[in-house]
Structure formats: structure tokens, C-alpha cells
mmCIF file of C-alpha atoms in Angstrom:
data_model
loop_
_atom_site.group_PDB
_atom_site.id
_atom_site.type_symbol
_atom_site.label_atom_id
_atom_site.label_comp_id
_atom_site.label_asym_id
_atom_site.label_seq_id
_atom_site.Cartn_x
_atom_site.Cartn_y
_atom_site.Cartn_z
ATOM 1 C CA MET A 1 18.485 -18.056 -8.843
ATOM 2 C CA ALA A 2 17.333 -20.202 -11.636
ATOM 3 C CA GLU A 3 20.299 -22.891 -10.608
ATOM 4 C CA GLU A 4 18.987 -22.896 -7.071
ATOM 5 C CA THR A 5 15.590 -22.891 -8.033
ATOM 6 C CA GLY A 6 14.368 -24.601 -10.812
ATOM 7 C CA GLU A 7 12.844 -21.447 -12.495
ATOM 8 C CA SER A 8 13.795 -19.043 -14.787
ATOM 9 C CA ALA A 9 15.457 -16.106 -13.677
ATOM 10 C CA ILE A 10 15.001 -12.534 -15.212
ATOM 11 C CA PHE A 11 17.122 -8.897 -14.822
ATOM 12 C CA SER A 12 14.670 -6.287 -16.333
ATOM 13 C CA ALA A 13 15.305 -2.900 -16.729
ATOM 14 C CA ALA A 14 13.494 0.537 -15.954
ATOM 15 C CA ARG A 15 13.011 2.795 -18.926
ATOM 16 C CA GLY A 16 11.144 5.054 -19.377
ATOM 17 C CA ASP A 17 7.124 3.936 -18.015
ATOM 18 C CA GLU A 18 8.228 0.700 -18.769
ATOM 19 C CA THR A 19 10.738 -2.335 -18.162
ATOM 20 C CA VAL A 20 12.618 -4.009 -20.859
ATOM 21 C CA CYS A 21 13.489 -7.714 -20.464
ATOM 22 C CA LEU A 22 17.456 -7.770 -20.752
ATOM 23 C CA LEU A 23 18.470 -11.079 -19.482
ATOM 24 C CA ARG A 24 17.050 -14.805 -18.708
ATOM 25 C CA GLU A 25 18.766 -18.302 -17.166
ATOM 26 C CA ASP A 26 16.154 -21.432 -17.610
ATOM 27 C CA GLY A 27 16.791 -23.973 -14.572
ATOM 28 C CA ALA A 28 16.394 -27.010 -15.003
ATOM 29 C CA PHE A 29 12.550 -27.447 -14.302
ATOM 30 C CA PRO A 30 11.567 -28.967 -18.456
ATOM 31 C CA ILE A 31 8.053 -26.570 -17.793
ATOM 32 C CA ARG A 32 8.801 -22.508 -18.617
ATOM 33 C CA SER A 33 7.109 -19.747 -18.963
ATOM 34 C CA HIS A 34 8.151 -17.467 -21.993
ATOM 35 C CA VAL A 35 6.186 -14.344 -21.236
ATOM 36 C CA LEU A 36 9.571 -12.502 -20.280
ATOM 37 C CA TYR A 37 12.327 -13.304 -22.816
ATOM 38 C CA GLU A 38 15.080 -10.950 -23.596
ATOM 39 C CA GLY A 39 14.019 -7.851 -25.557
ATOM 40 C CA VAL A 40 10.117 -7.353 -24.609
ATOM 41 C CA ARG A 41 8.771 -4.826 -22.553
ATOM 42 C CA PHE A 42 6.211 -4.046 -20.454
ATOM 43 C CA PRO A 43 4.516 -0.958 -19.684
ATOM 44 C CA LEU A 44 4.928 -0.614 -15.740
ATOM 45 C CA GLY A 45 2.415 -2.304 -13.503
ATOM 46 C CA VAL A 46 1.718 -5.189 -15.863
ATOM 47 C CA VAL A 47 4.763 -7.900 -15.337
ATOM 48 C CA SER A 48 5.928 -8.702 -11.565
ATOM 49 C CA ALA A 49 8.845 -7.056 -12.317
ATOM 50 C CA GLY A 50 6.633 -3.738 -13.969
ATOM 51 C CA ILE A 51 4.685 -4.222 -10.636
ATOM 52 C CA ALA A 52 8.124 -4.032 -8.357
ATOM 53 C CA VAL A 53 9.496 -1.138 -10.232
ATOM 54 C CA LEU A 54 6.074 0.971 -10.080
ATOM 55 C CA ALA A 55 6.235 0.202 -6.312
ATOM 56 C CA PHE A 56 8.807 1.754 -4.601
ATOM 57 C CA LEU A 57 8.221 4.972 -7.411
ATOM 58 C CA PRO A 58 7.263 7.659 -5.272
ATOM 59 C CA ASP A 59 3.618 8.206 -4.843
ATOM 60 C CA ARG A 60 3.575 11.162 -6.983
ATOM 61 C CA GLU A 61 4.813 9.489 -10.003
ATOM 62 C CA ILE A 62 2.906 6.184 -9.134
ATOM 63 C CA ASP A 63 -0.745 8.557 -9.347
ATOM 64 C CA GLN A 64 1.214 10.040 -12.245
ATOM 65 C CA PHE A 65 1.444 6.420 -13.846
ATOM 66 C CA LEU A 66 -1.896 5.237 -13.629
ATOM 67 C CA ALA A 67 -3.780 8.709 -14.596
ATOM 68 C CA THR A 68 -1.683 8.801 -17.643
ATOM 69 C CA HIS A 69 -2.205 5.390 -18.622
ATOM 70 C CA ASP A 70 -4.697 2.900 -18.732
ATOM 71 C CA LEU A 71 -3.726 -0.668 -18.617
ATOM 72 C CA THR A 72 -7.010 -1.923 -19.149
ATOM 73 C CA GLU A 73 -7.194 -1.059 -22.997
ATOM 74 C CA THR A 74 -3.994 -4.143 -23.191
ATOM 75 C CA TYR A 75 -3.924 -5.693 -20.462
ATOM 76 C CA GLY A 76 -7.515 -6.287 -19.459
ATOM 77 C CA GLN A 77 -9.400 -5.797 -16.550
ATOM 78 C CA THR A 78 -7.210 -7.072 -13.909
ATOM 79 C CA HIS A 79 -5.102 -4.533 -14.893
ATOM 80 C CA ALA A 80 -7.732 -2.041 -13.421
ATOM 81 C CA GLU A 81 -6.188 1.189 -11.292
ATOM 82 C CA PRO A 82 -7.641 -0.200 -8.217
ATOM 83 C CA GLU A 83 -6.343 -3.404 -8.622
ATOM 84 C CA ILE A 84 -3.154 -1.944 -10.120
ATOM 85 C CA ARG A 85 -3.228 0.008 -6.213
ATOM 86 C CA ARG A 86 -3.905 -3.063 -4.465
ATOM 87 C CA ARG A 87 -0.484 -4.915 -5.620
ATOM 88 C CA LEU A 88 1.333 -1.926 -5.312
ATOM 89 C CA GLU A 89 0.287 -2.074 -2.104
ATOM 90 C CA LYS A 90 1.126 -5.644 -1.434
ATOM 91 C CA THR A 91 4.555 -5.710 -2.793
ATOM 92 C CA ARG A 92 5.234 -2.185 -0.395
ATOM 93 C CA GLN A 93 4.222 -4.694 2.605
ATOM 94 C CA CYS A 94 6.114 -7.882 1.699
ATOM 95 C CA GLY A 95 8.807 -6.432 -0.198
ATOM 96 C CA TRP A 96 8.237 -8.841 -3.961
ATOM 97 C CA SER A 97 6.125 -8.592 -6.159
ATOM 98 C CA LEU A 98 3.299 -11.289 -7.300
ATOM 99 C CA ASN A 99 1.934 -11.999 -11.336
ATOM 100 C CA ALA A 100 0.037 -14.760 -10.422
ATOM 101 C CA GLY A 101 -1.053 -15.665 -14.323
ATOM 102 C CA HIS A 102 -2.320 -12.138 -15.300
ATOM 103 C CA ILE A 103 -0.714 -12.470 -18.761
ATOM 104 C CA VAL A 104 -1.065 -15.447 -19.460
ATOM 105 C CA PRO A 105 -3.772 -17.808 -17.006
ATOM 106 C CA GLY A 106 -1.129 -20.424 -15.280
ATOM 107 C CA SER A 107 2.187 -18.996 -15.667
ATOM 108 C CA TRP A 108 3.032 -16.780 -12.518
ATOM 109 C CA GLY A 109 5.934 -14.377 -11.577
ATOM 110 C CA MET A 110 7.792 -12.977 -8.324
ATOM 111 C CA ALA A 111 10.371 -10.079 -8.761
ATOM 112 C CA ALA A 112 12.385 -7.816 -6.699
ATOM 113 C CA THR A 113 12.859 -4.520 -7.256
ATOM 114 C CA VAL A 114 17.087 -2.601 -8.105
ATOM 115 C CA PHE A 115 18.451 0.239 -6.442
ATOM 116 C CA GLY A 116 20.372 2.025 -7.943
ATOM 117 C CA PRO A 117 22.107 5.591 -6.731
ATOM 118 C CA GLY A 118 19.477 7.462 -4.613
ATOM 119 C CA GLU A 119 17.336 3.993 -4.307
ATOM 120 C CA ARG A 120 15.716 4.998 -7.327
ATOM 121 C CA PRO A 121 14.196 1.670 -8.620
ATOM 122 C CA VAL A 122 16.365 0.859 -11.681
ATOM 123 C CA GLY A 123 14.875 -2.409 -12.504
ATOM 124 C CA ALA A 124 13.387 -5.897 -10.943
ATOM 125 C CA LEU A 125 14.892 -9.663 -10.265
ATOM 126 C CA THR A 126 11.993 -12.063 -11.393
ATOM 127 C CA LEU A 127 11.473 -16.050 -10.989
ATOM 128 C CA THR A 128 8.831 -17.018 -13.253
ATOM 129 C CA GLY A 129 7.026 -20.344 -14.062
ATOM 130 C CA ILE A 130 3.651 -22.136 -13.684
ATOM 131 C CA GLU A 131 1.673 -21.962 -10.877
ATOM 132 C CA THR A 132 1.709 -25.068 -9.875
ATOM 133 C CA ARG A 133 5.643 -24.047 -8.644
ATOM 134 C CA MET A 134 4.961 -20.850 -7.027
ATOM 135 C CA GLY A 135 2.372 -21.050 -4.778
ATOM 136 C CA ALA A 136 1.899 -20.213 -2.098
ATOM 137 C CA GLU A 137 3.740 -22.505 0.656
ATOM 138 C CA ARG A 138 6.702 -21.744 -1.822
ATOM 139 C CA GLN A 139 6.643 -17.971 -1.819
ATOM 140 C CA PRO A 140 8.115 -16.961 0.958
ATOM 141 C CA ALA A 141 11.373 -18.765 -0.090
ATOM 142 C CA LEU A 142 11.327 -17.519 -3.576
ATOM 143 C CA GLY A 143 10.389 -13.810 -2.323
ATOM 144 C CA ALA A 144 13.533 -14.244 0.261
ATOM 145 C CA LEU A 145 16.072 -15.797 -2.324
ATOM 146 C CA LEU A 146 15.167 -12.838 -4.454
ATOM 147 C CA LEU A 147 15.753 -9.777 -2.226
ATOM 148 C CA LYS A 148 18.434 -10.960 -1.200
ATOM 149 C CA SER A 149 20.461 -11.444 -4.445
ATOM 150 C CA ALA A 150 17.835 -8.110 -5.765
ATOM 151 C CA HIS A 151 19.416 -6.529 -2.402
ATOM 152 C CA THR A 152 23.136 -7.742 -3.248
ATOM 153 C CA LEU A 153 22.577 -6.396 -6.932
ATOM 154 C CA SER A 154 21.555 -3.029 -5.499
ATOM 155 C CA SER A 155 24.936 -2.575 -3.543
ATOM 156 C CA GLU A 156 27.458 -3.532 -6.699
ATOM 157 C CA LEU A 157 24.999 -0.913 -8.162
ATOM 158 C CA GLN A 158 26.034 1.493 -5.667
ATOM 159 C CA ARG A 159 29.531 0.360 -5.028
ATOM 160 C CA SER A 160 30.457 1.062 -8.512
ATOM 161 C CA ARG A 161 28.435 4.132 -8.801
ATOM 162 C CA LYS A 162 30.358 5.555 -6.493
ATOM 163 C CA MET A 163 34.097 4.458 -7.297
ATOM 164 C CA LYS A 164 32.910 6.107 -11.047
ATOM 165 C CA GLU A 165 32.709 9.348 -8.615
ATOM 166 C CA ARG A 166 35.860 9.177 -7.450
#
């Protein structure tokens, strides 16, 4: 993805109530966003990976998470429950999430959910870049690439799990 888009491509794994960035590959475009780097953790619902994972959890788990986590204390009003729920709904509609500079102005991210056994979200693939490279005109192509790549990784994870069970 990094090579194809020029942006930074990232895999984050879901761990409890957060995502942790495990792998980052930078593309050729010379300006990069460094909000996500290997080892950094964010609560679900914060960066695009956390939005993508939270969006595809069962509604009961989403409600419980939002009832027990006030994301505004650390991340501001753009992370109030109604805003998070709006982003979750949009993610469910189009299949990929968008973080339009909610952590660092001008630093955008898009992510697609990676599913494991039982179609449970286990992580997300993310593309990050600067606002001018992630605008509305480019989002459909980036979103399609994210969805295709996340589907491929999800299929591989599920196939690997089935082979281990044999």
C-alpha cells in the first residue's frame, strides 16, 4: 500500500480497549505524518484504526466502551460520544474510517478493519498522510485499496487459523 500510494501504511492490532501500532512502512511522498509509529497505543475510537475496530464490534460492546471511557479528557471535544458515534456509523456505511486531523491538525488517516476468527475485529490497516493528499477526491481510491488489502489479510488470518486447528 505504501508503494502504491506514496503514503505511510500501518498495521495496528486490537489489544483490549486500544490499538497498538505494530508495523509501519513509509511511502515515497516526502512529507509524512508521525502520529502513528511502531509501539504507540491509542484507545479505541481515537485514531482511524481505533475507529475502524470499534465500528465493527457488537453494539453492546460499543455501548459499554463509550459508557466507560471519556475520550474528551485527553483528546478534546472532537472525541465526545456523539462525534464518535457519528464516525462509527459513517465507517459502517462505507467500510473504512477517516480521521480528519482529529489528533494533529493536517495529519489525516484512513483505516479498514482486519477480521479474525468469527469475523471479530483484530486490528486495522491504515494509510496516513497530510490533509492535501487525503482529500475527498482521493478517498474513494484509497478506501478501495484499504478494503481490498484488509480483506486479503483477514482471509489469510482466517485460513491460517483453520490450518492450525487441523
